[in-house]
CSV table of C-alpha atoms and ligand atoms in Angstrom, one decimal:
chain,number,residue,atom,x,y,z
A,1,UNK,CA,0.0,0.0,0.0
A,2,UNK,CA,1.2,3.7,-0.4
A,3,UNK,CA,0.7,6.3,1.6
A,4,UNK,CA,0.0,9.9,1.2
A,5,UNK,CA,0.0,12.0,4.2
A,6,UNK,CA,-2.0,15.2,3.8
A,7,UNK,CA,-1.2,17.4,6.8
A,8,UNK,CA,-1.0,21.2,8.3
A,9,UNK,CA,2.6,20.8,11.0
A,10,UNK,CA,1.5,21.2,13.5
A,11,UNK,CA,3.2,19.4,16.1
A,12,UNK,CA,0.7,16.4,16.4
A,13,UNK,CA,1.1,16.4,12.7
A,14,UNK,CA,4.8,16.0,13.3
A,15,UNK,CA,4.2,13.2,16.1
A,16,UNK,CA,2.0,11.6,13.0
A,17,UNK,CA,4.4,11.9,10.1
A,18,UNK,CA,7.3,10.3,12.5
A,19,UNK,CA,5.1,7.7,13.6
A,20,UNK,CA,4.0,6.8,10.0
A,21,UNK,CA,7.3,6.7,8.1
A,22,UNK,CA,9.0,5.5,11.0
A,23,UNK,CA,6.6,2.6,11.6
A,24,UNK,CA,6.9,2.0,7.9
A,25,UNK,CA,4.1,2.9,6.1
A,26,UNK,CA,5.2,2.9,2.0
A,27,UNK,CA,4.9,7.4,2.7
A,28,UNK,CA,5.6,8.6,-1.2
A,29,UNK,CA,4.3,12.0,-0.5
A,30,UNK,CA,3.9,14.5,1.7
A,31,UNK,CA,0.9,17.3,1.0
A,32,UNK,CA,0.7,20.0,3.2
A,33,UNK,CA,-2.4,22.3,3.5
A,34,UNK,CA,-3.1,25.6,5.3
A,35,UNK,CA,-4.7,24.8,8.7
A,36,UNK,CA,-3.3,25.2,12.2
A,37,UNK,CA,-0.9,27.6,10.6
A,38,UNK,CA,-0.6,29.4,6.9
A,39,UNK,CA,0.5,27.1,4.4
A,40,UNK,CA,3.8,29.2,4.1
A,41,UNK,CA,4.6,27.5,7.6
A,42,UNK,CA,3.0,24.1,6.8
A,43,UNK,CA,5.1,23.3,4.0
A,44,UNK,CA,8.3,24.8,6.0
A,45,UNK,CA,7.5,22.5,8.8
A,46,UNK,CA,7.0,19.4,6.6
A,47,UNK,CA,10.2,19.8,4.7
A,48,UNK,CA,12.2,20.2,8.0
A,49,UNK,CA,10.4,17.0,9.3
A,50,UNK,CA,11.6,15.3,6.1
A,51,UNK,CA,15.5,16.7,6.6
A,52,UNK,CA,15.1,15.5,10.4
A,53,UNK,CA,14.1,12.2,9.3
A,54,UNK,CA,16.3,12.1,6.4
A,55,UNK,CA,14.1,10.7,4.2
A,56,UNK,CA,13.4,11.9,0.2
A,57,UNK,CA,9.8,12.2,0.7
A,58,UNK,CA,8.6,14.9,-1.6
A,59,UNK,CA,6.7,17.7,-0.2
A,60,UNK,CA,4.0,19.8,-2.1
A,61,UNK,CA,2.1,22.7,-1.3
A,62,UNK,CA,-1.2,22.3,-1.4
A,63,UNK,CA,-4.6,24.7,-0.7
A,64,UNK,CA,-4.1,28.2,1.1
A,65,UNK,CA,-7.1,28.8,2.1
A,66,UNK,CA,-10.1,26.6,2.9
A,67,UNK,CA,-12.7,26.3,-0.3
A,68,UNK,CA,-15.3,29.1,1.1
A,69,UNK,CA,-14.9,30.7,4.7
A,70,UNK,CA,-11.7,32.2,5.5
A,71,UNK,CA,-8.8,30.0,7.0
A,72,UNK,CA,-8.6,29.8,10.7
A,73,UNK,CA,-5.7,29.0,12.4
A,74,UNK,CA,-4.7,27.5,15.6
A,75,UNK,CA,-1.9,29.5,17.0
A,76,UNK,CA,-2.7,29.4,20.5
A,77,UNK,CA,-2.2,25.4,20.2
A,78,UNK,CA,0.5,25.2,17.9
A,79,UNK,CA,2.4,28.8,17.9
A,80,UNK,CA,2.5,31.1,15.5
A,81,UNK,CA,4.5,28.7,13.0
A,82,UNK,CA,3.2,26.1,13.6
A,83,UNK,CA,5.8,23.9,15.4
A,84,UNK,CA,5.7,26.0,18.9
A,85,UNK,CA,7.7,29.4,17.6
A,86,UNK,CA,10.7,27.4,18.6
A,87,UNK,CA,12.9,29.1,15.9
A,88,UNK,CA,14.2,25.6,14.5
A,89,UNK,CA,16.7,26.5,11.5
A,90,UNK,CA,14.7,26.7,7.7
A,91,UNK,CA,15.0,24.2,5.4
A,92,UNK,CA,17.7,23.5,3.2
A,93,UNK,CA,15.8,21.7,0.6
A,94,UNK,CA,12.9,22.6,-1.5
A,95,UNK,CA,9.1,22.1,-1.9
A,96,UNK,CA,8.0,19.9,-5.5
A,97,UNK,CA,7.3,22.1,-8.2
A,98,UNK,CA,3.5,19.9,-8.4
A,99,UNK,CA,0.8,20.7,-6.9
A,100,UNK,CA,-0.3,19.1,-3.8
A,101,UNK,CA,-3.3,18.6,-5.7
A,102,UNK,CA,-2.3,17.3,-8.9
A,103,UNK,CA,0.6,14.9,-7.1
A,104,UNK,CA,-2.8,13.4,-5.6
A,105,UNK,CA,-4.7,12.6,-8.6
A,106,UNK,CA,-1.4,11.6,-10.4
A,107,UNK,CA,-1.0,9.0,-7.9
A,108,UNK,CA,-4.6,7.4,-7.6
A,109,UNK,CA,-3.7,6.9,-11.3
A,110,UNK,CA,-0.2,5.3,-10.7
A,111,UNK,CA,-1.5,3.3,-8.1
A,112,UNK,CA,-5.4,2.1,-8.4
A,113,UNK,CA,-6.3,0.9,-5.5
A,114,UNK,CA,-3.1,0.8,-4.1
A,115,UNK,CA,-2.8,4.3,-2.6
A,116,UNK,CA,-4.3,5.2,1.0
A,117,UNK,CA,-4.1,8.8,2.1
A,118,UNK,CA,-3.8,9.6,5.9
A,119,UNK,CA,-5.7,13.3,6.1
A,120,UNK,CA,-4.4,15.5,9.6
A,121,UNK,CA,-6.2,18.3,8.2
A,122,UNK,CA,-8.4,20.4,6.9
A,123,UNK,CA,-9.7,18.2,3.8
A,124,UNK,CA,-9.4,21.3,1.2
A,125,UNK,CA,-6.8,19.5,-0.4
A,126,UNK,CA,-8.4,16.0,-1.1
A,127,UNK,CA,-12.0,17.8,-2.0
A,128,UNK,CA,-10.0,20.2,-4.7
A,129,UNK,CA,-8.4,16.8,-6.0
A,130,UNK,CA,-11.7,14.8,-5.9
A,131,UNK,CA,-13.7,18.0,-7.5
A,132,UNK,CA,-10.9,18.1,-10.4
A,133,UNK,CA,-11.3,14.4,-11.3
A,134,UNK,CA,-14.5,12.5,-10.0
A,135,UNK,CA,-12.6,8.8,-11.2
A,136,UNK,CA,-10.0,9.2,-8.4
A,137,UNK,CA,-13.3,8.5,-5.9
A,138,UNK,CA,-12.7,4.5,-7.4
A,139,UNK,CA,-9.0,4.0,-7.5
A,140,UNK,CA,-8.5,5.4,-3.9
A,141,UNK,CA,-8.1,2.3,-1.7
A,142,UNK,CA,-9.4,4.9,1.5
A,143,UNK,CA,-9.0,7.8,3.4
A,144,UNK,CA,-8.0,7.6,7.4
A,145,UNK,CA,-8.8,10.7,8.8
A,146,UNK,CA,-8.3,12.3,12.1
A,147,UNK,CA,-10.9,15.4,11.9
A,148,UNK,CA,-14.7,15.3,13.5
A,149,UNK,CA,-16.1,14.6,16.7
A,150,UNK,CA,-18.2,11.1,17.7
A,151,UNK,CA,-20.5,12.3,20.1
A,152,UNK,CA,-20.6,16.9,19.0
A,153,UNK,CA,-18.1,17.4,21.9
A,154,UNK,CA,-16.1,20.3,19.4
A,155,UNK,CA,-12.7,21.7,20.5
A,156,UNK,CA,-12.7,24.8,18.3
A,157,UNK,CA,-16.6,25.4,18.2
A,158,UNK,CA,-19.5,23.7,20.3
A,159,UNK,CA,-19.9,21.1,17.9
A,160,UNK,CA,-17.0,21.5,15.5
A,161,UNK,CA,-13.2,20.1,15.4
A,162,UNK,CA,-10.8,21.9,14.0
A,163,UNK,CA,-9.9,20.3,10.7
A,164,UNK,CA,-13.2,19.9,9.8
A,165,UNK,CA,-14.4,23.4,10.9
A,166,UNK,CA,-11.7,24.8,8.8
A,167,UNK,CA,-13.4,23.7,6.0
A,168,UNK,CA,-16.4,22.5,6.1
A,169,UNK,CA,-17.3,22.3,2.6
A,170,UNK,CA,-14.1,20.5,1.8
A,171,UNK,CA,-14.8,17.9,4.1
A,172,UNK,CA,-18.5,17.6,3.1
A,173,UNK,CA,-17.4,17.0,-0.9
A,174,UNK,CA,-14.8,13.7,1.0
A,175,UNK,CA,-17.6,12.1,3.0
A,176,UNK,CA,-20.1,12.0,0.4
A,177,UNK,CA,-17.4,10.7,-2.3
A,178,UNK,CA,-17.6,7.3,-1.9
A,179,UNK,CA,-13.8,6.4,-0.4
A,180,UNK,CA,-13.9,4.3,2.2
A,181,UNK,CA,-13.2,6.5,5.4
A,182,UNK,CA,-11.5,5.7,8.9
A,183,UNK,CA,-12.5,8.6,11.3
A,184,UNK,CA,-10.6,9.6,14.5
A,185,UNK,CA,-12.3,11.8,15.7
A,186,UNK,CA,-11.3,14.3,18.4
A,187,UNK,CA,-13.0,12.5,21.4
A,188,UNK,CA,-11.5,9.5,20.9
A,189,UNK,CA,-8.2,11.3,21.0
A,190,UNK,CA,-8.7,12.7,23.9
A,191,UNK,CA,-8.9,9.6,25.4
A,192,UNK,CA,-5.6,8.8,24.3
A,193,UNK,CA,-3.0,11.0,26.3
A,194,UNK,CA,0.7,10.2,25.9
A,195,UNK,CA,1.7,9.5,29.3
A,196,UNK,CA,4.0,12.1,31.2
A,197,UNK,CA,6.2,9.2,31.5
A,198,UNK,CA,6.6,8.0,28.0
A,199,UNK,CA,7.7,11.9,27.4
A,200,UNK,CA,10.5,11.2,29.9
A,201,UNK,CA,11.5,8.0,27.6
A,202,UNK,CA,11.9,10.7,24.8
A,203,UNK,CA,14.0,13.1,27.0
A,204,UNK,CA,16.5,10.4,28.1
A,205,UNK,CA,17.2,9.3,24.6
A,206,UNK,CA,20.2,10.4,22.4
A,207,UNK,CA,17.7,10.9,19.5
A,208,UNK,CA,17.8,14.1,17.3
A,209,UNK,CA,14.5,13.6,16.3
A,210,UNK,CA,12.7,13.0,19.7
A,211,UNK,CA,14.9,16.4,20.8
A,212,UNK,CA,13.3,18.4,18.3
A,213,UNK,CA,9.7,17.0,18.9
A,214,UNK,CA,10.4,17.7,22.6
A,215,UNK,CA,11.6,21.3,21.4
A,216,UNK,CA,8.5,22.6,19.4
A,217,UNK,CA,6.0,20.6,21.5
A,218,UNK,CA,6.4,22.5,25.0
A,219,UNK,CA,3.0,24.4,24.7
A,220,UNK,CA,1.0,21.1,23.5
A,221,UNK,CA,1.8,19.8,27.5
A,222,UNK,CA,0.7,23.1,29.0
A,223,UNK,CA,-2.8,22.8,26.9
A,224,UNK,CA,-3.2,18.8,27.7
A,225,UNK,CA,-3.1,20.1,31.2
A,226,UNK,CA,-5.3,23.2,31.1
A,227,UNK,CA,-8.1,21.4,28.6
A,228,UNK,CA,-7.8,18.4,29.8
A,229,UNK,CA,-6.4,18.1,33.0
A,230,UNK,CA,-3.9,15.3,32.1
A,231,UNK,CA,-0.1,15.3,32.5
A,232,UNK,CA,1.4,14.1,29.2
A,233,UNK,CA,0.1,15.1,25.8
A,234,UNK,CA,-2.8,14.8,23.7
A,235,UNK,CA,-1.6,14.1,19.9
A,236,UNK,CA,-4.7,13.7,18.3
A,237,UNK,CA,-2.6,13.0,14.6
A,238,UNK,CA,-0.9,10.6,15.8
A,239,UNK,CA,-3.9,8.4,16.7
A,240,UNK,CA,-4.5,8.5,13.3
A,241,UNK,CA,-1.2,7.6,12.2
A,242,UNK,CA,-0.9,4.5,14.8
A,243,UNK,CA,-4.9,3.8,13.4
A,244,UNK,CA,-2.8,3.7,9.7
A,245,UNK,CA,-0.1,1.5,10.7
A,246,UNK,CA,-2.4,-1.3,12.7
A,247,UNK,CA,-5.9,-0.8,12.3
A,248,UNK,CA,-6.1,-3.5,15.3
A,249,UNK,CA,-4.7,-0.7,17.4
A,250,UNK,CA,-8.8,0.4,17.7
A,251,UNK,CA,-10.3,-1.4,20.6
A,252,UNK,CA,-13.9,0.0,19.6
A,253,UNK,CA,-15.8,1.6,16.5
A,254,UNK,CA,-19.0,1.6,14.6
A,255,UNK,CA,-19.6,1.3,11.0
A,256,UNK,CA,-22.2,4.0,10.0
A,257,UNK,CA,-23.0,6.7,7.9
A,258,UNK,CA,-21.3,10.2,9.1
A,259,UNK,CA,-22.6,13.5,7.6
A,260,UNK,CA,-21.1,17.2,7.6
A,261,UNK,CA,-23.3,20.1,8.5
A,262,UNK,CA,-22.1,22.5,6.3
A,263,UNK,CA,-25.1,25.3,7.2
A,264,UNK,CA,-26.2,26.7,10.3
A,265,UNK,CA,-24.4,28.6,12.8
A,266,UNK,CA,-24.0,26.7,16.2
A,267,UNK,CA,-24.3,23.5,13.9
A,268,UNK,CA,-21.8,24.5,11.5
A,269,UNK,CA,-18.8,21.6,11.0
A,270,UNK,CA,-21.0,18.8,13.0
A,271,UNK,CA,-20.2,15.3,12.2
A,272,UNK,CA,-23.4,13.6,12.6
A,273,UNK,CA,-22.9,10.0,13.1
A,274,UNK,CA,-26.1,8.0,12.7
A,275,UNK,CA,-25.6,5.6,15.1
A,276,UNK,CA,-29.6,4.7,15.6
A,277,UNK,CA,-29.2,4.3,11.6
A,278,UNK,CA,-31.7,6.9,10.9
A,279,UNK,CA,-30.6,8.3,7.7
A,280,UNK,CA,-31.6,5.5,5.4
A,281,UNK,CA,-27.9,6.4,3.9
A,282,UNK,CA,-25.1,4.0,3.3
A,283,UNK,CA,-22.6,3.4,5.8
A,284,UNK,CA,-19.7,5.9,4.1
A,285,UNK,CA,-17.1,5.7,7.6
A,286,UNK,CA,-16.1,3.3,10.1
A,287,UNK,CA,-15.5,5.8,13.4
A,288,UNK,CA,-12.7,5.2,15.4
A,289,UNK,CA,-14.1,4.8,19.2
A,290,UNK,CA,-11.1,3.8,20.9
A,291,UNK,CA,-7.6,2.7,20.9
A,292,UNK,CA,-5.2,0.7,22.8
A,293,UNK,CA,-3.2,3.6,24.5
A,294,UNK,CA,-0.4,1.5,25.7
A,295,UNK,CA,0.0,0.5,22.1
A,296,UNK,CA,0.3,3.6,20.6
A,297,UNK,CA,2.3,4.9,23.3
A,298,UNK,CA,5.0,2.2,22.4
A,299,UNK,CA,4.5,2.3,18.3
A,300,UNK,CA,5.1,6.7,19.3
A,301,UNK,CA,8.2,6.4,21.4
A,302,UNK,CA,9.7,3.7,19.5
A,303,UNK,CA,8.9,5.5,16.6
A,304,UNK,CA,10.9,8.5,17.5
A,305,UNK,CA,13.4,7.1,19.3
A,306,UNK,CA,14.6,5.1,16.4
B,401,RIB,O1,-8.6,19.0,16.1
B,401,RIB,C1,-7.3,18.5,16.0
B,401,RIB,C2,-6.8,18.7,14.6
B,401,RIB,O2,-6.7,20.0,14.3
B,401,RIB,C3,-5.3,18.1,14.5
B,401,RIB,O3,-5.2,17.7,13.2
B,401,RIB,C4,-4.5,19.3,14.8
B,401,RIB,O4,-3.2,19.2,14.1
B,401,RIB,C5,-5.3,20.4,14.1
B,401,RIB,O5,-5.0,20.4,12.7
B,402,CA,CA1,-3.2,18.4,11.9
């Protein structure tokens, strides 16, 4: 299987991308979208995770701005650029000249039903990808994406997530497409905190890599702790990453039809998940209820570690 990871770094983002090349997953692309920072820093970001890993991935720039609303941006969470205003050096190497859009549908084509692409953020990218050519919807083997919430528990709006609320439209356009669609949604992440402890395992190792993720990912502990009360670190990304490597990793989920709210205003960005099976629609998601935290703790440190 290949692998395209769609992503706004974003320090869970980073946590994910480690996790997932590290771990092995077959990673021929990186795409980077505007999300928790402007795409300007996204792509930065990405390209340094690539030089830290030292690994050729390619990385392409992808959407801007979401398909209708303006972008948001999660600064607060992730800094200002993205990976916790840490001032890591730039990049010395440079994006793809193809689009983030265009390297998507050129690889459904390479690879019918062979590619996968694991989406960390707002969906802008794969709806601009599935909007320019409809036939990629049947030659993409499926999409696992971190974005939603199971039960309308939001973390940027009442009801909304972040990447979904970012673009709502965009991620509308991918749940009705037809790919087959792992959710992990933000209340199954929080569920998952990286224990304190496992952090500790990262500071007393000699590698660069978990240095750096210790580096940009100071404010993520502070915010674990303020939101949610927890020492360690909520990475929601990388739940999604570790649901990519070994689907078994999910201890619970439900097979169901998931829609997106795209009007309203308190409503705005809901994932409804028909779980009484109301909607008379086809089951377009299996949602991601639960995951073995001891598990992905282990896949995460000896991911970045390595
Ligand atoms: O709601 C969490 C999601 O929004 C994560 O993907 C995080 O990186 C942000 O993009
Ligand atoms: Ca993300």
């Amino acid at each position: 299987m290949k692998w395209i990871i769609d992503t706004d770094p974003g320090i869970d983002d980073a946590a994910a991308i480690i996790t997932a090349i590290r771990s092995g997953l077959d990673v021929i692309a990186i795409t980077a979208v505007h999300g928790n920072t402007p795409l300007k820093f996204t792509t930065r970001n990405a390209l340094i995770l690539t030089e830290v890993l030292d690994v050729p991935t390619p990385v392409h720039a992808g959407a801007e701005r979401p398909l209708l609303q303006p972008p948001l941006a999660a600064a607060e969470v992730h800094g200002s650029d993205g990976f916790g205003d840490a001032g890591l050096p730039p990049p010395k190497r440079a994006l793809a000249t193809q689009h983030a859009v265009d390297r998507i549908i050129e690889a459904a084509h390479q690879y019918p039903g062979n590619l996968s692409i694991l989406a960390v953020g707002p969906l802008t990218n794969v709806a601009l990808a599935i909007a320019k050519d409809r036939s990629i919807t049947g030659k993409i083997h499926q999409l696992v994406i971190m974005g939603g919430t199971s039960h309308a528990q939001g973390n940027t709006s009442i009801v909304g997530e972040f990447n979904v609320l970012a673009d709502p439209e965009a991620a509308a356009i991918v749940f009705e497409a037809g790919i087959p669609i792992t959710l992990v949604p933000w209340e199954t992440t929080t569920k998952a905190v990286i224990p304190a402890a496992a952090l500790e395992r990262l500071r007393g190792s000699a590698s660069p890599v978990a240095e750096m993720f210790l580096t940009i990912s100071k404010p993520l502990r502070e915010i674990t702790r303020r939101f949610l009360g927890a020492e360690g670190m909520v990475l929601c990304d990388l739940v999604a990453a570790a649901v990519a490597v070994d689907a078994g990793i999910m201890t619970e989920h439900v097979h169901t039809y998931v829609g997106v709210e795209t009007g309203g205003t308190l409503a705005r960005g809901l994932t409804a998940v028909d779980y009484a099976r109301l909607s008379g629609r086809q089951p377009n998601a299996t949602v991601c209820l639960g995951v073995d935290v001891g598990k992905l703790t282990d896949l995460f440190v000896q991911a970045i570690t390595a």
